[in-house]
CSV table of C-alpha atoms in Angstrom, one decimal:
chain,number,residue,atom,x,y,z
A,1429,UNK,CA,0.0,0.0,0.0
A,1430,UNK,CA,1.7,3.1,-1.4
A,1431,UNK,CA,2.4,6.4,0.9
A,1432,UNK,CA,-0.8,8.9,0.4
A,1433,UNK,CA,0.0,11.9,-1.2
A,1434,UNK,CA,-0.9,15.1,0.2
A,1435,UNK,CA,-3.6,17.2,-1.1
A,1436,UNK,CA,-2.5,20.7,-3.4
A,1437,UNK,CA,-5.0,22.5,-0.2
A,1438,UNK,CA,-2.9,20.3,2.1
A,1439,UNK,CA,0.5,21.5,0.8
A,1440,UNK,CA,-0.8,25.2,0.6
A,1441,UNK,CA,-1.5,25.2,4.3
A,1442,UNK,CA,2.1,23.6,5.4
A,1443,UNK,CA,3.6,26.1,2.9
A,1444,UNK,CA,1.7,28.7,5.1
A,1445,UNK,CA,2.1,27.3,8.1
A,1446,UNK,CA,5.9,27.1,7.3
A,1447,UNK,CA,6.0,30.6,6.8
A,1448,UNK,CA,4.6,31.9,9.2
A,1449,UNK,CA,6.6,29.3,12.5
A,1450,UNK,CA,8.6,32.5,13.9
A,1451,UNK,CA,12.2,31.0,15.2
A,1452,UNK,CA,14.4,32.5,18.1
A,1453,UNK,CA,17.2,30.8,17.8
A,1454,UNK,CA,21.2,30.9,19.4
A,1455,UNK,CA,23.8,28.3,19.0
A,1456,UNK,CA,26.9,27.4,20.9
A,1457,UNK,CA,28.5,24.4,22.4
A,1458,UNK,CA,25.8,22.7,24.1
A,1459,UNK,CA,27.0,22.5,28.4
A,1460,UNK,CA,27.7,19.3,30.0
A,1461,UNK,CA,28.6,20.7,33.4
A,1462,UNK,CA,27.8,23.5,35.9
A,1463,UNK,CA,28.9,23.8,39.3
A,1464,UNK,CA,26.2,24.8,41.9
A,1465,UNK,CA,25.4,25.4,45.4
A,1466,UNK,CA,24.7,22.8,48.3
A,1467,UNK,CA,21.1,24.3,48.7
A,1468,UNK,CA,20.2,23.2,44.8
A,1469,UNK,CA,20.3,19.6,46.4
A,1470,UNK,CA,17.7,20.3,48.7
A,1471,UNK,CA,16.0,21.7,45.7
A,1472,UNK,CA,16.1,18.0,43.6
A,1473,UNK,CA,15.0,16.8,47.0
A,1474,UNK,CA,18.6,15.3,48.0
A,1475,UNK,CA,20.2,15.6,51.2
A,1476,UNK,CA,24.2,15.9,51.6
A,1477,UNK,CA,25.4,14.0,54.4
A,1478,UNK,CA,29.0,12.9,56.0
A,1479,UNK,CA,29.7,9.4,57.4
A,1480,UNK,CA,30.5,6.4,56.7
A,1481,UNK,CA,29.8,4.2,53.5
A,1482,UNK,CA,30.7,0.8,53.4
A,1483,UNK,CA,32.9,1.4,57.3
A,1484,UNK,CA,34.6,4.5,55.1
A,1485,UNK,CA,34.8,7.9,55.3
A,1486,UNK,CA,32.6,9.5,52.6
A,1487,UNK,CA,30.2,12.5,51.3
A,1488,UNK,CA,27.2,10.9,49.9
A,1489,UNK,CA,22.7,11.7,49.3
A,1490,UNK,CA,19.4,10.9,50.4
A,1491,UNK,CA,16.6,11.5,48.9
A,1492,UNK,CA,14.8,14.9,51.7
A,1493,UNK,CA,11.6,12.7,52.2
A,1494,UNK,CA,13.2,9.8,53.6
A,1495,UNK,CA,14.7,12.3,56.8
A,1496,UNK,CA,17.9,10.9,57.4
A,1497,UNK,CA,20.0,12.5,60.4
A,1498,UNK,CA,23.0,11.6,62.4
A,1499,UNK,CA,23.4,8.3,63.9
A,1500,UNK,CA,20.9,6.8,61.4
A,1501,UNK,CA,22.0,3.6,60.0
A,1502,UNK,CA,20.7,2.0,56.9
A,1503,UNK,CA,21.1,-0.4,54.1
A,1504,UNK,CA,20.9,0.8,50.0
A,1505,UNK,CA,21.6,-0.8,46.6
A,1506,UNK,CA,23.7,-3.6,48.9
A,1507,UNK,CA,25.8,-0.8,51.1
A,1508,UNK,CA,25.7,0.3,54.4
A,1509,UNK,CA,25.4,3.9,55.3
A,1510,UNK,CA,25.7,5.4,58.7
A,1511,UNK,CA,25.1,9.3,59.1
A,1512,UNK,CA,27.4,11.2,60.7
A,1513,UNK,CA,26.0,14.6,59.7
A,1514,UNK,CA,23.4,16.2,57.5
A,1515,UNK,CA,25.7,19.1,55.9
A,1516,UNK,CA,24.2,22.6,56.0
A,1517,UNK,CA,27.6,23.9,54.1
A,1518,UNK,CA,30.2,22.4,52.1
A,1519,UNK,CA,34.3,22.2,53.4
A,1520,UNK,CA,36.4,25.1,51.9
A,1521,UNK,CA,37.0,24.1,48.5
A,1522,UNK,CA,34.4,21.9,48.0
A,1523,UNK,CA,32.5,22.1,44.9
A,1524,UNK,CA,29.2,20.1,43.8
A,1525,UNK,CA,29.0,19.3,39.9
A,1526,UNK,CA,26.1,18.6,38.1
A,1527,UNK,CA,27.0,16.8,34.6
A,1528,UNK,CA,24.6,15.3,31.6
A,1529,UNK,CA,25.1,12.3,29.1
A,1530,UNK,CA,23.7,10.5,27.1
A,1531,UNK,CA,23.6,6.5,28.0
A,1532,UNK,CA,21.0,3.6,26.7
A,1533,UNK,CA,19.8,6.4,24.7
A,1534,UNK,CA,18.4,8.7,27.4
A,1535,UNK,CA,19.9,11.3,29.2
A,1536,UNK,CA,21.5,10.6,32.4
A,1537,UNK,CA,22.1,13.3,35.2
A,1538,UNK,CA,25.2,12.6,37.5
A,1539,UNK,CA,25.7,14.8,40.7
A,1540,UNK,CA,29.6,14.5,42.1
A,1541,UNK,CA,31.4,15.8,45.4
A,1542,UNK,CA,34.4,17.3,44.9
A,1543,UNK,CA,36.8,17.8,47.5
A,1544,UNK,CA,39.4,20.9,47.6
A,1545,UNK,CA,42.2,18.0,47.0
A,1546,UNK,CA,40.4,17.4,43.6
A,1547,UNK,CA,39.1,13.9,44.6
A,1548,UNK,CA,35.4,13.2,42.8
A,1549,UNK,CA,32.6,11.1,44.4
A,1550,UNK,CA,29.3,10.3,42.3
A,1551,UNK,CA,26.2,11.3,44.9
A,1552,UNK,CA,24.0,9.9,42.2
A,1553,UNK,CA,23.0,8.8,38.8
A,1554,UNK,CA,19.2,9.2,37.4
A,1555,UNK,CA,17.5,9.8,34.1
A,1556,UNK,CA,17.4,13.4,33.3
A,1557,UNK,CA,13.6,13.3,32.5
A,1558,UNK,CA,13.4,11.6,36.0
A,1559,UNK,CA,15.2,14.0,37.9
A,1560,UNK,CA,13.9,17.3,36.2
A,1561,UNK,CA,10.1,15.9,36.5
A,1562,UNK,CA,10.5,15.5,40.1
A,1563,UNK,CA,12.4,18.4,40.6
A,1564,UNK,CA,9.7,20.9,38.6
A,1565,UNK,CA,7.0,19.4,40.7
A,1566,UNK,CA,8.9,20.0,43.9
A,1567,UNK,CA,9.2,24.0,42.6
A,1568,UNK,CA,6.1,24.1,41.5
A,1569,UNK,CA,6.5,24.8,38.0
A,1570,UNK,CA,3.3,23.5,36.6
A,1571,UNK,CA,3.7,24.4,32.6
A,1572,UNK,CA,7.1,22.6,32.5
A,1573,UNK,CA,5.7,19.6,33.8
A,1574,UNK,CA,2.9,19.5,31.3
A,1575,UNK,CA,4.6,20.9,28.3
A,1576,UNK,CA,7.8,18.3,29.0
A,1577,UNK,CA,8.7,16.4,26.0
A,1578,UNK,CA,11.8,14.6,26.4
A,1579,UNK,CA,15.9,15.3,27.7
A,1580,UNK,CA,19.2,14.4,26.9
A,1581,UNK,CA,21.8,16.9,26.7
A,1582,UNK,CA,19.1,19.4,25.7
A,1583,UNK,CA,15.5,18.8,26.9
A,1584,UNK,CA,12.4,20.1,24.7
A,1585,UNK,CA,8.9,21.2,26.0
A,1586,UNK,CA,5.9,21.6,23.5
A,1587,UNK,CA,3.0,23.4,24.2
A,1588,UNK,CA,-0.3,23.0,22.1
A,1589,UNK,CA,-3.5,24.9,22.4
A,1590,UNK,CA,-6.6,24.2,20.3
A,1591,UNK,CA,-7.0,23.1,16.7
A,1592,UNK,CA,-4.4,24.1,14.3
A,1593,UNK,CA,-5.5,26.3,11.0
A,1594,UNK,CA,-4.2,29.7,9.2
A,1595,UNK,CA,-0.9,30.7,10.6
A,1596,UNK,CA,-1.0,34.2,11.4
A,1597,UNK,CA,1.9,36.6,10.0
A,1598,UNK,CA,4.3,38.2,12.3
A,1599,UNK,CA,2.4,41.9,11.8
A,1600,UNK,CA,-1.1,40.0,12.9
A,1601,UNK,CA,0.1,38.4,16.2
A,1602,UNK,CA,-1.7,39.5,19.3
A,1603,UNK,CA,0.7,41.2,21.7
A,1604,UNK,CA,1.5,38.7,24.2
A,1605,UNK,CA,2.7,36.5,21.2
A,1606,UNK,CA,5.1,38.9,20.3
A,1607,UNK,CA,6.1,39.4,24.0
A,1608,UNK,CA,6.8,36.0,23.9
A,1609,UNK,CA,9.2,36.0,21.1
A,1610,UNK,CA,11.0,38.6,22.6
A,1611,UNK,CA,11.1,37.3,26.0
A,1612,UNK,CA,12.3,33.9,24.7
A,1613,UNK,CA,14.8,35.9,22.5
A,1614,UNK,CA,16.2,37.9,25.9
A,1615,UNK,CA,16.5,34.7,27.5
A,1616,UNK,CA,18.7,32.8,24.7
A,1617,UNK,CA,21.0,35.8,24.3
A,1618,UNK,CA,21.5,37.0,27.8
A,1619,UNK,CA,21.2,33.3,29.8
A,1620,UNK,CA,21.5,30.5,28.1
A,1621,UNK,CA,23.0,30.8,24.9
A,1622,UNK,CA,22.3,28.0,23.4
A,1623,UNK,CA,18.3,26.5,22.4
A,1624,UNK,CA,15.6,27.4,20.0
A,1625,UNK,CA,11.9,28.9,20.4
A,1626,UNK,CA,9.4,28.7,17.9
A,1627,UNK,CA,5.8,30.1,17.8
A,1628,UNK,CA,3.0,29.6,15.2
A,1629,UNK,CA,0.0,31.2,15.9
A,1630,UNK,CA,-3.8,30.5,14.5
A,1631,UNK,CA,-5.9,32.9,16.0
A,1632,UNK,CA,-8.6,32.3,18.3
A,1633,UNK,CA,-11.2,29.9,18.7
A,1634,UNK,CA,-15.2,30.3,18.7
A,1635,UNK,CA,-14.9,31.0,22.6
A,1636,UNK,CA,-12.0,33.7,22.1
A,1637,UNK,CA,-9.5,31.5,23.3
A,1638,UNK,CA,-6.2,31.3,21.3
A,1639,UNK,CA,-5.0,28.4,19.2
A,1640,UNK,CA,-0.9,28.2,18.8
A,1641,UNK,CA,2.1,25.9,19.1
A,1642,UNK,CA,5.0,26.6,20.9
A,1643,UNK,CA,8.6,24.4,21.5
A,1644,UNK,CA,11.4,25.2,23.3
A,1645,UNK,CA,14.3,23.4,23.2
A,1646,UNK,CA,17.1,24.4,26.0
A,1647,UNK,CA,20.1,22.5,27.5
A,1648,UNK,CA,19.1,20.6,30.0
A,1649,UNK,CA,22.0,22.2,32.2
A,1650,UNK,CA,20.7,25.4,32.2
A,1651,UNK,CA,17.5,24.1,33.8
A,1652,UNK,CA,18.7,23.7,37.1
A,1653,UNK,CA,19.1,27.2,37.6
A,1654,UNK,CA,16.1,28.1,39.1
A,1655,UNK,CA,15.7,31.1,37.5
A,1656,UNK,CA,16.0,30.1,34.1
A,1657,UNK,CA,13.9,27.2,35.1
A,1658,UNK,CA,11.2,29.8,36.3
A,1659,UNK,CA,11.3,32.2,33.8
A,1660,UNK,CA,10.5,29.3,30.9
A,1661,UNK,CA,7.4,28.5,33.5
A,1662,UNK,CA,6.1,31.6,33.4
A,1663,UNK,CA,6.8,32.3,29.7
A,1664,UNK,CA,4.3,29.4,29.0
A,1665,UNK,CA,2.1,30.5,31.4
A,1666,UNK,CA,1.7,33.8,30.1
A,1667,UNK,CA,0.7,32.2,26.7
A,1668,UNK,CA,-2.5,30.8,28.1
């Protein structure tokens, strides 16, 4: 059974469409690694804690709900952890490093410890989709959670509204459309440097309520600074 063609009214509309998908767009090498503060932990829901892993010395995470605190002793993935201290600051020189990869064809997010000597210890591993899901809902950033599409060492969010039909050209868009584009333009160029926005807009439905698609695509990095993080949110917010 052959492929069915498309339609001359079919191809007229994508043509338009095409046309009319307005692009904010800034490349540069995509980053893998960003140092950050102790309190982002507690942001992912992690805990840093000091003790002893395995009878050795060691800097290592618990997930915040499970309440760990000193003198607790437990049992995970076959080790056996005993809590010393739940750190409220890091040892001069200390440095937490978030990096991403790509493994089994997902993005991975691996947290290390590393100490002023230069000596690195993996806190954890997790699937970026995993870790960012759970660490939007924790914020409270609604619109990322519904509009996320997938991560690797960038992560993409698509937001649809309504039925698609007539793009609209640049000089038609309602205001907060074109506030968009230049808010997602300000936010490549100034913060993260790197990712891609697009917008295509079809007006409004019979209620008055507007119909559009809208994709970001950002590295997934950058979204663990909360501010960037928030400042997508409420981009997409704004749209509704």
């Amino acid at each position: 059974m052959g492929r069915r063609k498309m339609s001359a009214e079919e191809l007229k509309r994508q043509h338009q469409r095409a046309l009319n998908t307005f692009v904010r767009e800034r490349w540069d090498e995509i980053p893998e690694e960003t140092e950050v503060k102790l309190r982002s932990l507690k942001a992912w829901g992690f805990d840093l804690l000091s003790g002893l892993r395995g009878g050795e010395e060691a800097i290592f995470v618990a997930r915040s709900e499970d309440a760990r605190a000193a003198g607790d002793v437990y049992e995970e993935a076959g080790e056996t952890f005993e809590v010393k201290e739940v750190l409220r600051s890091l040892p001069k020189g200390a440095k937490l490093l978030i990096r991403v990869g790509l493994e089994d064809r997902r993005g991975v997010i691996r947290a290390y410890y590393r100490a002023a000597h230069g000596e690195e210890t993996l806190l954890f591993s997790l699937p970026a989709a995993e870790l960012l899901l759970a660490y939007f809902k924790k914020q409270g950033f609604g619109k990322l959670l519904e509009a996320f599409h997938s991560s690797g060492l960038t992560t993409e969010f698509i937001q649809k509204r309504g039925e698609q039909g007539k793009a609209y050209s640049f000089e038609n868009l309602p205001h907060k459309m074109r506030r968009a584009l230049r808010e997602a333009g300000d936010l490549l160029r100034k913060r993260t440097k790197v990712g891609r926005f697009t917008l295509v807009y079809f007006g409004k439905n019979k209620d008055g309520d507007d119909r559009y698609i809208v994709t970001w695509l950002l590295p997934t990095i950058h979204l663990f600074d909360v501010d960037i993080a928030e400042r997508v949110d409420k981009l997409l917010a704004a749209l509704d």
